[in-house]
Short mmCIF file of C-alpha atoms in Angstrom, two decimals:
data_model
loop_
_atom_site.label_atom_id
_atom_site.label_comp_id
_atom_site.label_asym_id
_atom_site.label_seq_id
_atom_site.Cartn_x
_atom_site.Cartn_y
_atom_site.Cartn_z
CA UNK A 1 34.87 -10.72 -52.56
CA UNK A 2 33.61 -14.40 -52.55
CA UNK A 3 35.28 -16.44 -49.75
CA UNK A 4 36.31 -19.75 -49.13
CA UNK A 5 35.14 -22.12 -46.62
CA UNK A 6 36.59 -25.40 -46.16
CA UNK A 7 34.25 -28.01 -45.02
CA UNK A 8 35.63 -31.56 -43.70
CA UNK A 9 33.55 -33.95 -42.51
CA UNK A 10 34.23 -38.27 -42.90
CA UNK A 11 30.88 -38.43 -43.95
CA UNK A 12 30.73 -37.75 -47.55
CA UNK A 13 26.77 -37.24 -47.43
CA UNK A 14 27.08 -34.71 -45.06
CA UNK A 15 29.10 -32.75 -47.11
CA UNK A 16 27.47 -32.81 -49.70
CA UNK A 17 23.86 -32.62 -48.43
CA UNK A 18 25.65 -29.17 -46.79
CA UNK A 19 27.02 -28.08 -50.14
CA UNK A 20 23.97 -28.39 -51.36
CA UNK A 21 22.15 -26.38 -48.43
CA UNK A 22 24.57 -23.50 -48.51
CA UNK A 23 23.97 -22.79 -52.32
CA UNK A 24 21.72 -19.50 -51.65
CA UNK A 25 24.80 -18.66 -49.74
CA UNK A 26 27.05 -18.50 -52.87
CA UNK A 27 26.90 -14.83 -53.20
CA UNK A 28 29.16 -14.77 -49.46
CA UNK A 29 30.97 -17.99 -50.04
CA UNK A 30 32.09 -20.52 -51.68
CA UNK A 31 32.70 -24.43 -50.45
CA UNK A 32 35.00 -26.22 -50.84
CA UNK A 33 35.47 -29.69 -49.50
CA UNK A 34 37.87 -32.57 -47.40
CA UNK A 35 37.36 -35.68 -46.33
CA UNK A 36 39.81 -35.73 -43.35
CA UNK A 37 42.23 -34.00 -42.15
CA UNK A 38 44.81 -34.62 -44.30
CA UNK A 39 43.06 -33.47 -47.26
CA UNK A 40 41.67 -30.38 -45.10
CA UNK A 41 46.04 -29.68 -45.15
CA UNK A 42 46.15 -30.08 -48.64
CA UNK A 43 43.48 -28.01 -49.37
CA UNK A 44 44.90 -25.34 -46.87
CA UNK A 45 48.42 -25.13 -48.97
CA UNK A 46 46.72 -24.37 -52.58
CA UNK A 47 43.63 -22.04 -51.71
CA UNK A 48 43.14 -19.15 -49.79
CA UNK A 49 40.86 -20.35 -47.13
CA UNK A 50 38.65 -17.62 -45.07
CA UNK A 51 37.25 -20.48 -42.32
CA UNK A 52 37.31 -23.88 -41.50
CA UNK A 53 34.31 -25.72 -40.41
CA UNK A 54 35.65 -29.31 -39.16
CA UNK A 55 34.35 -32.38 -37.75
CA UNK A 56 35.92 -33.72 -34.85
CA UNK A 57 36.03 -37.80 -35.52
CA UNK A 58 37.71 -38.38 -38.85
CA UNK A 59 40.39 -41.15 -40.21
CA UNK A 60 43.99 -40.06 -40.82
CA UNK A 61 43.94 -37.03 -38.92
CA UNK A 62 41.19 -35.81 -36.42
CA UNK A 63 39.78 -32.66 -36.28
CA UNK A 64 41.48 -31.69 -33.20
CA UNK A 65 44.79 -31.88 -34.41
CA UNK A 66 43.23 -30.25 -38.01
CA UNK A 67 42.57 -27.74 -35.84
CA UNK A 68 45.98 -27.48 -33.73
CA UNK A 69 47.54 -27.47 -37.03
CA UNK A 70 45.59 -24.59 -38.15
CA UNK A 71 46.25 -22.43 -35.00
CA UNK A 72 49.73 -22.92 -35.75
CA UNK A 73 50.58 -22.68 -39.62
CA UNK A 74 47.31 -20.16 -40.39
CA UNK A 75 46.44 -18.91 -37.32
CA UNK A 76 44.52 -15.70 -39.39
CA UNK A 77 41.60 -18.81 -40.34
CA UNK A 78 38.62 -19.22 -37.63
CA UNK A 79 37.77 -22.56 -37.20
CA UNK A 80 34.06 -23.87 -36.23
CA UNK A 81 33.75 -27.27 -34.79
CA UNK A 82 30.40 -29.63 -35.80
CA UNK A 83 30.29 -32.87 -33.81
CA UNK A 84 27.41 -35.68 -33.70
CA UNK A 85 29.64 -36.91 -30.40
CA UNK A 86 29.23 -33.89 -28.59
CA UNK A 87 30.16 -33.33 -24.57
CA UNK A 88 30.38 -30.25 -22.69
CA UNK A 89 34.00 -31.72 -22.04
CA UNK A 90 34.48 -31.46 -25.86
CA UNK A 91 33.16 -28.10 -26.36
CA UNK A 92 35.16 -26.72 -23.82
CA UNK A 93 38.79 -28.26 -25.59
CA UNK A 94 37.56 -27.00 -28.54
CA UNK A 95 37.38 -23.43 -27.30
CA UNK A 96 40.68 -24.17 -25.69
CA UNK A 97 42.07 -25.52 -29.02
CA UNK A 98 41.07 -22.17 -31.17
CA UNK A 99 37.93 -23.10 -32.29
CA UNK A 100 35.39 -20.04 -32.79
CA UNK A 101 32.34 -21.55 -32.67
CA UNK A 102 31.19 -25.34 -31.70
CA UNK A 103 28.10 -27.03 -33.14
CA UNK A 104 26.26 -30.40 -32.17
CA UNK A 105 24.80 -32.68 -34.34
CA UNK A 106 21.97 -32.47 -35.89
CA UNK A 107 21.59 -29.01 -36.27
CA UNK A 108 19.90 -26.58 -38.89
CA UNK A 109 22.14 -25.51 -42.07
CA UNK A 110 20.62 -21.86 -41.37
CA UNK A 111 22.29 -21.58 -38.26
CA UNK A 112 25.54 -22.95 -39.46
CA UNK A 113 25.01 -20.58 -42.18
CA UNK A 114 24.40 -17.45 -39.74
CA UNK A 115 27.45 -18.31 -37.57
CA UNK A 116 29.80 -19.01 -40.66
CA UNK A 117 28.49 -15.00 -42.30
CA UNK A 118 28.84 -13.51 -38.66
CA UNK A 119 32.44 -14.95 -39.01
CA UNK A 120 33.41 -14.02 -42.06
CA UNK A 121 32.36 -10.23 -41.60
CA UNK A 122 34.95 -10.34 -39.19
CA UNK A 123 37.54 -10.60 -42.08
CA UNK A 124 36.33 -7.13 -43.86
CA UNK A 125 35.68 -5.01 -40.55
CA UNK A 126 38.52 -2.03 -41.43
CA UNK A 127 36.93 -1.73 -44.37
CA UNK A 128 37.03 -2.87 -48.19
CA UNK A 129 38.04 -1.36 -51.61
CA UNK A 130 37.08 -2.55 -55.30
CA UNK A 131 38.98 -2.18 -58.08
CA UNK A 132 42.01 -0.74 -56.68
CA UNK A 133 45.03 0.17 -58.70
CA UNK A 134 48.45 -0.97 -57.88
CA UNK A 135 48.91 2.63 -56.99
CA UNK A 136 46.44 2.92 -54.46
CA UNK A 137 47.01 -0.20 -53.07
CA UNK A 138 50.92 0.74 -52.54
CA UNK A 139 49.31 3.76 -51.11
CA UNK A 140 47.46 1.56 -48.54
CA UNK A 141 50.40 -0.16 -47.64
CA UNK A 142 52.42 3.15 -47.22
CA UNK A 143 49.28 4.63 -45.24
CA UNK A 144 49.42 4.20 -41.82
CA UNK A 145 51.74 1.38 -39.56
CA UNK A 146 48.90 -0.29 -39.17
CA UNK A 147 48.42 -3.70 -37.92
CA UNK A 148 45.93 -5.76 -39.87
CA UNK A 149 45.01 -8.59 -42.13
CA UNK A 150 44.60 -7.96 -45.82
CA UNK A 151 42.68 -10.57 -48.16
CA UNK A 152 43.17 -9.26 -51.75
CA UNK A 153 41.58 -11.30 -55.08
CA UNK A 154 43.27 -9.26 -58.51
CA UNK A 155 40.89 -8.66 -61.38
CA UNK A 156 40.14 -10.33 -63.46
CA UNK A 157 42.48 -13.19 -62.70
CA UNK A 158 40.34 -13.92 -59.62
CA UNK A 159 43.71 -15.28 -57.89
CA UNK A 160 43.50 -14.74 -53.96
CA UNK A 161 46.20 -13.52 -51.35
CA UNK A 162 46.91 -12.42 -47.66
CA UNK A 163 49.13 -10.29 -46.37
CA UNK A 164 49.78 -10.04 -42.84
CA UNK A 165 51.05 -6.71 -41.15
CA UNK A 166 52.10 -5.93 -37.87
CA UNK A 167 52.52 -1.96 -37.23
CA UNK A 168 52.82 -1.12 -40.91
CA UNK A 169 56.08 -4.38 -41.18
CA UNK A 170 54.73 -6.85 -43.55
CA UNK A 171 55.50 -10.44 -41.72
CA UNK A 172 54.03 -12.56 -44.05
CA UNK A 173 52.26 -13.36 -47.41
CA UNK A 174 50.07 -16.01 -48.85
CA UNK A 175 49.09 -16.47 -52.18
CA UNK A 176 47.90 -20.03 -53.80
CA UNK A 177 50.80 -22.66 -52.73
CA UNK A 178 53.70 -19.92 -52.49
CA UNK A 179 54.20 -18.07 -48.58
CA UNK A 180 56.36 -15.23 -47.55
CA UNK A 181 58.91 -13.31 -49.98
CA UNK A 182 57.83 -15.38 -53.40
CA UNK A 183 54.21 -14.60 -52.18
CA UNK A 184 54.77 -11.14 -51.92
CA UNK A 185 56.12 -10.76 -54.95
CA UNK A 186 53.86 -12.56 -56.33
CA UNK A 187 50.65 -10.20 -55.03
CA UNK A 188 52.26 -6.70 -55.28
CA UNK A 189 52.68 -7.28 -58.77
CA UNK A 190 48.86 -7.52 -59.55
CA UNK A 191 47.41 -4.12 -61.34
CA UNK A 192 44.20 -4.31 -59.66
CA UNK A 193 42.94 -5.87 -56.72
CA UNK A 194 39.41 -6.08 -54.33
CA UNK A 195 40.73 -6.18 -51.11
CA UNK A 196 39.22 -6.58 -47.82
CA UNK A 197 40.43 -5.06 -44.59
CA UNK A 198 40.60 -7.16 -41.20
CA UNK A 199 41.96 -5.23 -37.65
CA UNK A 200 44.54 -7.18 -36.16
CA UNK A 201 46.73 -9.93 -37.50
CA UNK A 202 47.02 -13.38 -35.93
CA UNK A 203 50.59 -14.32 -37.02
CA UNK A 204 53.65 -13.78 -34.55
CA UNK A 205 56.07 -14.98 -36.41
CA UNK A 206 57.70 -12.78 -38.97
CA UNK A 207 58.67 -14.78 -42.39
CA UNK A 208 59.65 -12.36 -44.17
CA UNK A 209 62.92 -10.29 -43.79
CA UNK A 210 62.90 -7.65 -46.61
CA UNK A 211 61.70 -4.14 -46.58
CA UNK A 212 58.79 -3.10 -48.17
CA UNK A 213 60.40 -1.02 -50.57
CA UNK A 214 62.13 -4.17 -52.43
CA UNK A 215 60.08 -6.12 -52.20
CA UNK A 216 57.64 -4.15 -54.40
CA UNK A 217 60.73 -2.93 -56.37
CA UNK A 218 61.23 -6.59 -57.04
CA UNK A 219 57.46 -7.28 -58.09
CA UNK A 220 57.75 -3.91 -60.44
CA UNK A 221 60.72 -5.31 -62.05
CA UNK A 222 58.60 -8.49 -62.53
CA UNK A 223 55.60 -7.02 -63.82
CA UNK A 224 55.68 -6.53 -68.15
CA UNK A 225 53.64 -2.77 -67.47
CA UNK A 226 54.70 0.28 -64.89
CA UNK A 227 52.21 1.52 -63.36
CA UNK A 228 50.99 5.08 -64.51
CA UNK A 229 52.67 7.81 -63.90
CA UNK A 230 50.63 10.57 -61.81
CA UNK A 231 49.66 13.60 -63.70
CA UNK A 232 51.88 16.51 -62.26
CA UNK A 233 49.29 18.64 -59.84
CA UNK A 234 48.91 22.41 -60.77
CA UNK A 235 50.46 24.65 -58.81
CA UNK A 236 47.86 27.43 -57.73
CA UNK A 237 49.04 30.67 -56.59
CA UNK A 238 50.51 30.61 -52.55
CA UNK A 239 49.09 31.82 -50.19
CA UNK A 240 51.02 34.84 -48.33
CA UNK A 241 51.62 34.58 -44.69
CA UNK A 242 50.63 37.98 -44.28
CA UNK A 243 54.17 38.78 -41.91
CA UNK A 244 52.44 37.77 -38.34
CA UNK A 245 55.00 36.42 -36.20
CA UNK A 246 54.58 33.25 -34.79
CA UNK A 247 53.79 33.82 -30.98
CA UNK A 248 55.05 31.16 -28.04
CA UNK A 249 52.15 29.00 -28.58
CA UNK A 250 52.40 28.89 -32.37
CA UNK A 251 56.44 28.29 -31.65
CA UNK A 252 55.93 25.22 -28.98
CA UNK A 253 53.12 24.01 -31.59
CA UNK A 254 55.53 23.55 -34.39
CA UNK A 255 58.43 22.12 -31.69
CA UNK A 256 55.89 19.44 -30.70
CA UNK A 257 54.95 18.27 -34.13
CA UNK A 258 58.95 18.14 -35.03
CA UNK A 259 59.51 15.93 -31.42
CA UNK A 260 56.87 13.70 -32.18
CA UNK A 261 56.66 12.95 -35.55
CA UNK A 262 60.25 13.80 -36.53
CA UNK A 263 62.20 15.29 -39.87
CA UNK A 264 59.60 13.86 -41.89
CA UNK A 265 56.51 15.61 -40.58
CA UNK A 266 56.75 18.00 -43.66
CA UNK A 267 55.94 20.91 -41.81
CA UNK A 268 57.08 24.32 -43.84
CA UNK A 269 55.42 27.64 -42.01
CA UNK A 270 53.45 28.30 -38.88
CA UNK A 271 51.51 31.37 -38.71
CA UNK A 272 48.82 33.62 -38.37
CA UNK A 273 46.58 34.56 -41.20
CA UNK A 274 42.97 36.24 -41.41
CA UNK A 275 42.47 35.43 -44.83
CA UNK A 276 41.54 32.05 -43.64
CA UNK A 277 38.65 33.27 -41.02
CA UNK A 278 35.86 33.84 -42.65
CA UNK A 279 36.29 29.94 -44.12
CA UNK A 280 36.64 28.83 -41.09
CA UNK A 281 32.97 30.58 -40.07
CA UNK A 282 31.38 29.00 -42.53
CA UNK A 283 33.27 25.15 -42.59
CA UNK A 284 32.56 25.18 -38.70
CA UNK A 285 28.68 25.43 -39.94
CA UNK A 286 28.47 22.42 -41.32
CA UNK A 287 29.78 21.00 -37.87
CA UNK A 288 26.84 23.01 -35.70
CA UNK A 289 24.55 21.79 -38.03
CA UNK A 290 25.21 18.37 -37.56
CA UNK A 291 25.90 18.95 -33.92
CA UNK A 292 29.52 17.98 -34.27
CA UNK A 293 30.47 20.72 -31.45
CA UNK A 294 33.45 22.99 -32.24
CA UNK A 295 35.23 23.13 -35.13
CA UNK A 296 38.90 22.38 -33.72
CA UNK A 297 41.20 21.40 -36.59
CA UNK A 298 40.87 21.29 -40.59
CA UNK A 299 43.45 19.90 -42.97
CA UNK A 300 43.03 21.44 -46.79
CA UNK A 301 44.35 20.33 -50.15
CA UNK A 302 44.26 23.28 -52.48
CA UNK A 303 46.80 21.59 -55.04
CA UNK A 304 49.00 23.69 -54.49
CA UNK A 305 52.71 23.16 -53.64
CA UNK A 306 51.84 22.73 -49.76
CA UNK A 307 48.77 21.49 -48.02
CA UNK A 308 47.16 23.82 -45.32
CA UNK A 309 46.06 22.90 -41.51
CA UNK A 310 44.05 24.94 -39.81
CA UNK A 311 43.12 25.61 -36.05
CA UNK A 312 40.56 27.86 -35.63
CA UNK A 313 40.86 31.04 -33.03
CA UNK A 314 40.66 34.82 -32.92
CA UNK A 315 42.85 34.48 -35.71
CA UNK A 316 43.23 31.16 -37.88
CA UNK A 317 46.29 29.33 -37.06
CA UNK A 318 47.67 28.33 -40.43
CA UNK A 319 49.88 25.69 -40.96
CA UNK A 320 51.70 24.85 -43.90
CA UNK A 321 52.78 20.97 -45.01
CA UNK A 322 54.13 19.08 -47.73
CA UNK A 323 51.34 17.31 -48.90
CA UNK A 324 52.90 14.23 -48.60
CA UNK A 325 53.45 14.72 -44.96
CA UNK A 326 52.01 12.17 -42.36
CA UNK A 327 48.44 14.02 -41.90
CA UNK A 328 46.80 12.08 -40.06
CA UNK A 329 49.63 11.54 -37.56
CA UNK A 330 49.96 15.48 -37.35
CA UNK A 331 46.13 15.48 -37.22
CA UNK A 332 46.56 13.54 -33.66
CA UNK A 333 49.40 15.49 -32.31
CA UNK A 334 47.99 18.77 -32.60
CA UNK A 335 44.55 17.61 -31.68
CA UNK A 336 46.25 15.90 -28.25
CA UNK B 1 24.59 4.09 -58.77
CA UNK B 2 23.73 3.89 -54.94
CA UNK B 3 26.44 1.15 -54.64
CA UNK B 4 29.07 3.62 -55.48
CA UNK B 5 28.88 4.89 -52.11
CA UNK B 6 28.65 1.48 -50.73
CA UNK B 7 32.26 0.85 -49.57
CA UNK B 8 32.25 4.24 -47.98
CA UNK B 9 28.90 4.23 -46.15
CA UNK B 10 29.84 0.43 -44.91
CA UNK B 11 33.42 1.59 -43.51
CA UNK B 12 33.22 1.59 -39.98
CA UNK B 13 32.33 5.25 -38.35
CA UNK B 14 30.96 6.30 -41.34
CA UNK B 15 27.53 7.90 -40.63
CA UNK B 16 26.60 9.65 -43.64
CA UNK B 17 26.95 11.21 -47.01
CA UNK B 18 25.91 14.02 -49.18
CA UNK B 19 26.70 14.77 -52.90
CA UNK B 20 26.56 18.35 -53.41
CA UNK B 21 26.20 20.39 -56.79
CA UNK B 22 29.32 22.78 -57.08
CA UNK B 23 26.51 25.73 -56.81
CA UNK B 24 25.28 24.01 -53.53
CA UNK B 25 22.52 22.06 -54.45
CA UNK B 26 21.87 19.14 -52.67
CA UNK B 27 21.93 15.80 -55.42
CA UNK B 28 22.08 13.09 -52.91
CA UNK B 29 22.05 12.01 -49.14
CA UNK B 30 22.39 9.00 -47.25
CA UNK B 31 22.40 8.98 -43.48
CA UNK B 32 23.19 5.52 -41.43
CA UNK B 33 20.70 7.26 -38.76
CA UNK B 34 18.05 10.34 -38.96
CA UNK B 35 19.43 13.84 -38.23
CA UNK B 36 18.00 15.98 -36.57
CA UNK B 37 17.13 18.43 -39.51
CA UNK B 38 16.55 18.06 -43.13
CA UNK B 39 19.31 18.73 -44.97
CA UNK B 40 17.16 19.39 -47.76
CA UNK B 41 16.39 22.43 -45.94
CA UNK B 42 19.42 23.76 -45.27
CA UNK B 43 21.05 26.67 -47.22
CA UNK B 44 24.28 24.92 -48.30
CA UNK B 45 25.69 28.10 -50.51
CA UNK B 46 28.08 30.03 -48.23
CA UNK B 47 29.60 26.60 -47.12
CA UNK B 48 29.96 25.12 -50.17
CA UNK B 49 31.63 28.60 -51.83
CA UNK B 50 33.55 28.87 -48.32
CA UNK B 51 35.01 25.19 -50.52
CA UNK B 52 36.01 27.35 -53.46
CA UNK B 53 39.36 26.28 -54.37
CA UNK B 54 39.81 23.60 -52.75
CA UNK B 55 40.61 19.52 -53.42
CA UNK B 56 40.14 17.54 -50.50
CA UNK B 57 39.00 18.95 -46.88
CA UNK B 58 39.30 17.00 -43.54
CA UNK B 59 37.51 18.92 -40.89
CA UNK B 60 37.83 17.99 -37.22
CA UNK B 61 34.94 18.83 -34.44
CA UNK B 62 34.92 17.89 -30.78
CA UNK B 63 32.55 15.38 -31.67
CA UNK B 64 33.31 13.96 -35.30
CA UNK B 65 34.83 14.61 -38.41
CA UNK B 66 33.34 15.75 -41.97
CA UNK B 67 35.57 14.62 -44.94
CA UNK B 68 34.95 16.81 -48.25
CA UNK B 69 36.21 15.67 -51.52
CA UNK B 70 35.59 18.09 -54.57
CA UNK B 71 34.63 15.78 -57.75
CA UNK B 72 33.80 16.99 -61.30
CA UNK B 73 29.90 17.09 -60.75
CA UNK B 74 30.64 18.97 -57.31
CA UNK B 75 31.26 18.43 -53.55
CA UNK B 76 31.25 14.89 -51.34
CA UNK B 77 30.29 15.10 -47.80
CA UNK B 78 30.96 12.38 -45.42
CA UNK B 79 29.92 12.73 -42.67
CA UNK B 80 32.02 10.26 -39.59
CA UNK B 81 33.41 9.74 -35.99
CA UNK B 82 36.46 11.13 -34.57
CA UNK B 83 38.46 7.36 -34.86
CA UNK B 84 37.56 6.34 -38.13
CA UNK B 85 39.88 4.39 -41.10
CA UNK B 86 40.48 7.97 -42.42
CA UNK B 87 42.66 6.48 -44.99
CA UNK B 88 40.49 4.04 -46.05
CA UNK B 89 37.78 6.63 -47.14
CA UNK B 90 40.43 8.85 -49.01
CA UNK B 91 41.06 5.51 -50.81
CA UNK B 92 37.73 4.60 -51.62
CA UNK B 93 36.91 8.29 -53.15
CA UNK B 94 39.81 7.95 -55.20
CA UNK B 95 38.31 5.20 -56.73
CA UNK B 96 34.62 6.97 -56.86
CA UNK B 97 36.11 9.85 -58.53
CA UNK B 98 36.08 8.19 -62.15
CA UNK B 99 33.06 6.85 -61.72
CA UNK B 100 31.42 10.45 -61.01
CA UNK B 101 33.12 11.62 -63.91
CA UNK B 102 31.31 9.04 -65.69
CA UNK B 103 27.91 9.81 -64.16
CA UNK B 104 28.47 13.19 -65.00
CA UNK B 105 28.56 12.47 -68.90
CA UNK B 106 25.33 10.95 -68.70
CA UNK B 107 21.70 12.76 -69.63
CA UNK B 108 20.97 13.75 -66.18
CA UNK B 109 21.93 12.88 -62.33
CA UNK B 110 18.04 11.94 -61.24
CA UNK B 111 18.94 8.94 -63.05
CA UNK B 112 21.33 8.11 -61.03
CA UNK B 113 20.37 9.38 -58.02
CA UNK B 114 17.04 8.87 -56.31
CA UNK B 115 16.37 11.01 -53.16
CA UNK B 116 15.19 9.69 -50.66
CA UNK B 117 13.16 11.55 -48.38
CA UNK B 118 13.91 10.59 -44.39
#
């Protein structure tokens, strides 16, 4: 996903003469450019912006209060400071201020370069996905309450977006000049997306006030296609419990998974079944050979009506799920 | 067809991959660091018929995790840490899946897929 970096600099020849230098660059980024601060603002409202990189000493609006601006209305954009007028006074404001990095003037386009791609990984560290379909990308939403930045661009439009969550509640969106609920609306309804992953999410302040739920409701309504329906999954032949009874352990097992995760943890049966050991002797293989230590837990999707964990012992532990239980939160209870 | 894996080797905590044949042969590896033995060299049969069956496995050791995802041409082994964007991965094999299926249609998988010997 091509980003956008904002450079604003007075000095038109500067900006330019760095244009120019950061073409080789255009496979990471893309310029784009403002003469001040004010236009740096306007640019800010109609473009998804990845990073800043400011000048300090501008007309209309400095780049100190560009960059207080910025640490309050899009706090999610890292700003890096160049300066011909540079003090150890000024560097140290600049930090203060929010800035992420702090150049003097002159200094070589490569290392601008270096610290503006060392920035911008930052924005893609939990990961990234091509080509996702609005059904996998709900599913990412649904996944896990996770707390994290999400920069999407939909294919083939090439229009950009953010969404900001804070444990799994969406707080705000940004897409071209809309924000919050419009914005929202506005991305879920795109069929398919890249989408890049950053941990953590800068924004306190919650702008939106809706659920999830209708808020993509409301971006279905809006979009002309559904989305595909999923192909109903064969239902393979169960697998019988083989009448063990569940002993203490197996009992305060399944009592801890119900505490912790609740009615929805989707948990069916708890039992005892050989049928499963000889599997288990040969998965927990792969996990010697790659000296992984013991095999301790294994979650299996058969395709059948339930979803199987198992804990390996004299006899295999076998768990039964709906398989659209939260695994991986069962994963960590058990495993704790 | 190396960049197919791409998303999934890059996701943080990923260390590795295989591709597996559904009889157990091994089509492809990629580790982020050596192992200790060859895979190459390893008799993969009994594990990958202990798969028989099943769609998606998530296997847990004291010491990482190994994420198996059956596909039409056969068996994907990741290979990861214990904290890793689980989700994430199960996400980006969705999307490989197709693409596989694809690969699969084609005259024949060395096309695809060089080995490379480490």
């Amino acid at each position: 996903m091509i980003k956008n970096v904002l450079l604003v600099d007075d000095d038109t020849e500067m900006l330019h003469a760095l244009k120019e230098g950061f073409k080789k660059y255009q496979e990471s980024f893309a310029i784009l450019l403002a003469e001040d601060g004010l236009q740096a603002l306007k640019s800010l409202k109609q473009n998804i912006i990845s990073l800043v990189v400011t000048d300090l000493k501008m007309p209309n609006m400095d780049g100190f209060e560009l960059l207080a601006h910025i640490m309050e209305h899009y706090p999610d954009i890292p700003v890096i400071i160049i300066t011909g007028y540079s003090t150890p006074e000024m560097e140290q404001l600049a930090h203060k201020g929010g800035a992420v990095g702090y150049i003097a003037k002159p200094f070589l386009i490569e290392n601008l370069a270096r610290q503006i791609l060392t920035t911008l990984r930052k924005e893609s560290e939990g990961g990234t996905l091509h080509n996702v379909s609005s059904g996998m990308f709900l599913q990412l939403i649904e996944m896990e309450q996770k707390t994290c930045t999400i920069r999407l661009e939909e294919k083939p439009g090439g229009k950009k977006g953010i969404l900001f969550f804070r444990d799994g509640e969406l707080l705000d969106a940004r897409v071209n000049n809309l924000q919050g609920e419009s914005a929202a609306h506005e991305i879920f309804s795109w069929d398919a997306v890249n989408l890049s992953i950053q941990n953590g999410c800068a924004l306190k302040e919650n702008k939106i006030q809706s659920d999830l739920q209708p808020l993509i409701l409301e971006a279905m309504r809006r979009k002309d296609e559904e989305a595909p329906e999923e192909v109903p999954e064969s239902v393979m032949e169960q697998i019988e419990s083989g009448g063990v009874e569940p002993a203490d352990r197996l009992k305060r097992l399944k009592q801890r998974i119900e505490e912790e995760i609740g009615p929805q943890c989707g948990l069916e049966d708890l039992y005892q079944d050989e049928f499963w050991d000889s599997r288990v002797v040969q998965l927990s293989k792969a996990g010697d050979f790659f000296q992984l230590g013991n095999f301790t837990l294994g979650y299996i999707d058969k395709g059948d009506t339930n979803d199987y964990i198992l804990i390996p012992g004299q006899k295999t532990t076998v768990i039964t799920v709906d398989p659209k239980c939260p695994r991986d939160k069962i994963l960590r209870v058990i495993s704790e | 067809m190396r960049e197919l894996f791409t998303d999934i080797l890059h996701t943080e905590g990923v260390s590795g991959m295989m591709l597996f044949s559904l009889k157990g042969d091994l089509i492809f590896k990629e580790f982020k660091s050596p192992v200790n033995e060859d895979p190459e060299q390893q008799d993969w049969s009994s594990f990958i018929e202990s798969l028989e069956g099943m769609r998606e496995t998530d296997l847990v050791f004291e010491k990482g995790r190994i994420y198996i995802r059956k596909t039409e041409i056969g068996y994907l082994v990741i290979l990861m840490a214990l904290f890793v964007p689980i989700a994430m991965i199960r996400l980006n094999c969705d999307i490989l899946l197709p693409a596989l299926k694809q690969s699969k249609s084609g005259k024949k998988l060395g096309r695809f897929f060089k080995k490379k010997a480490r």
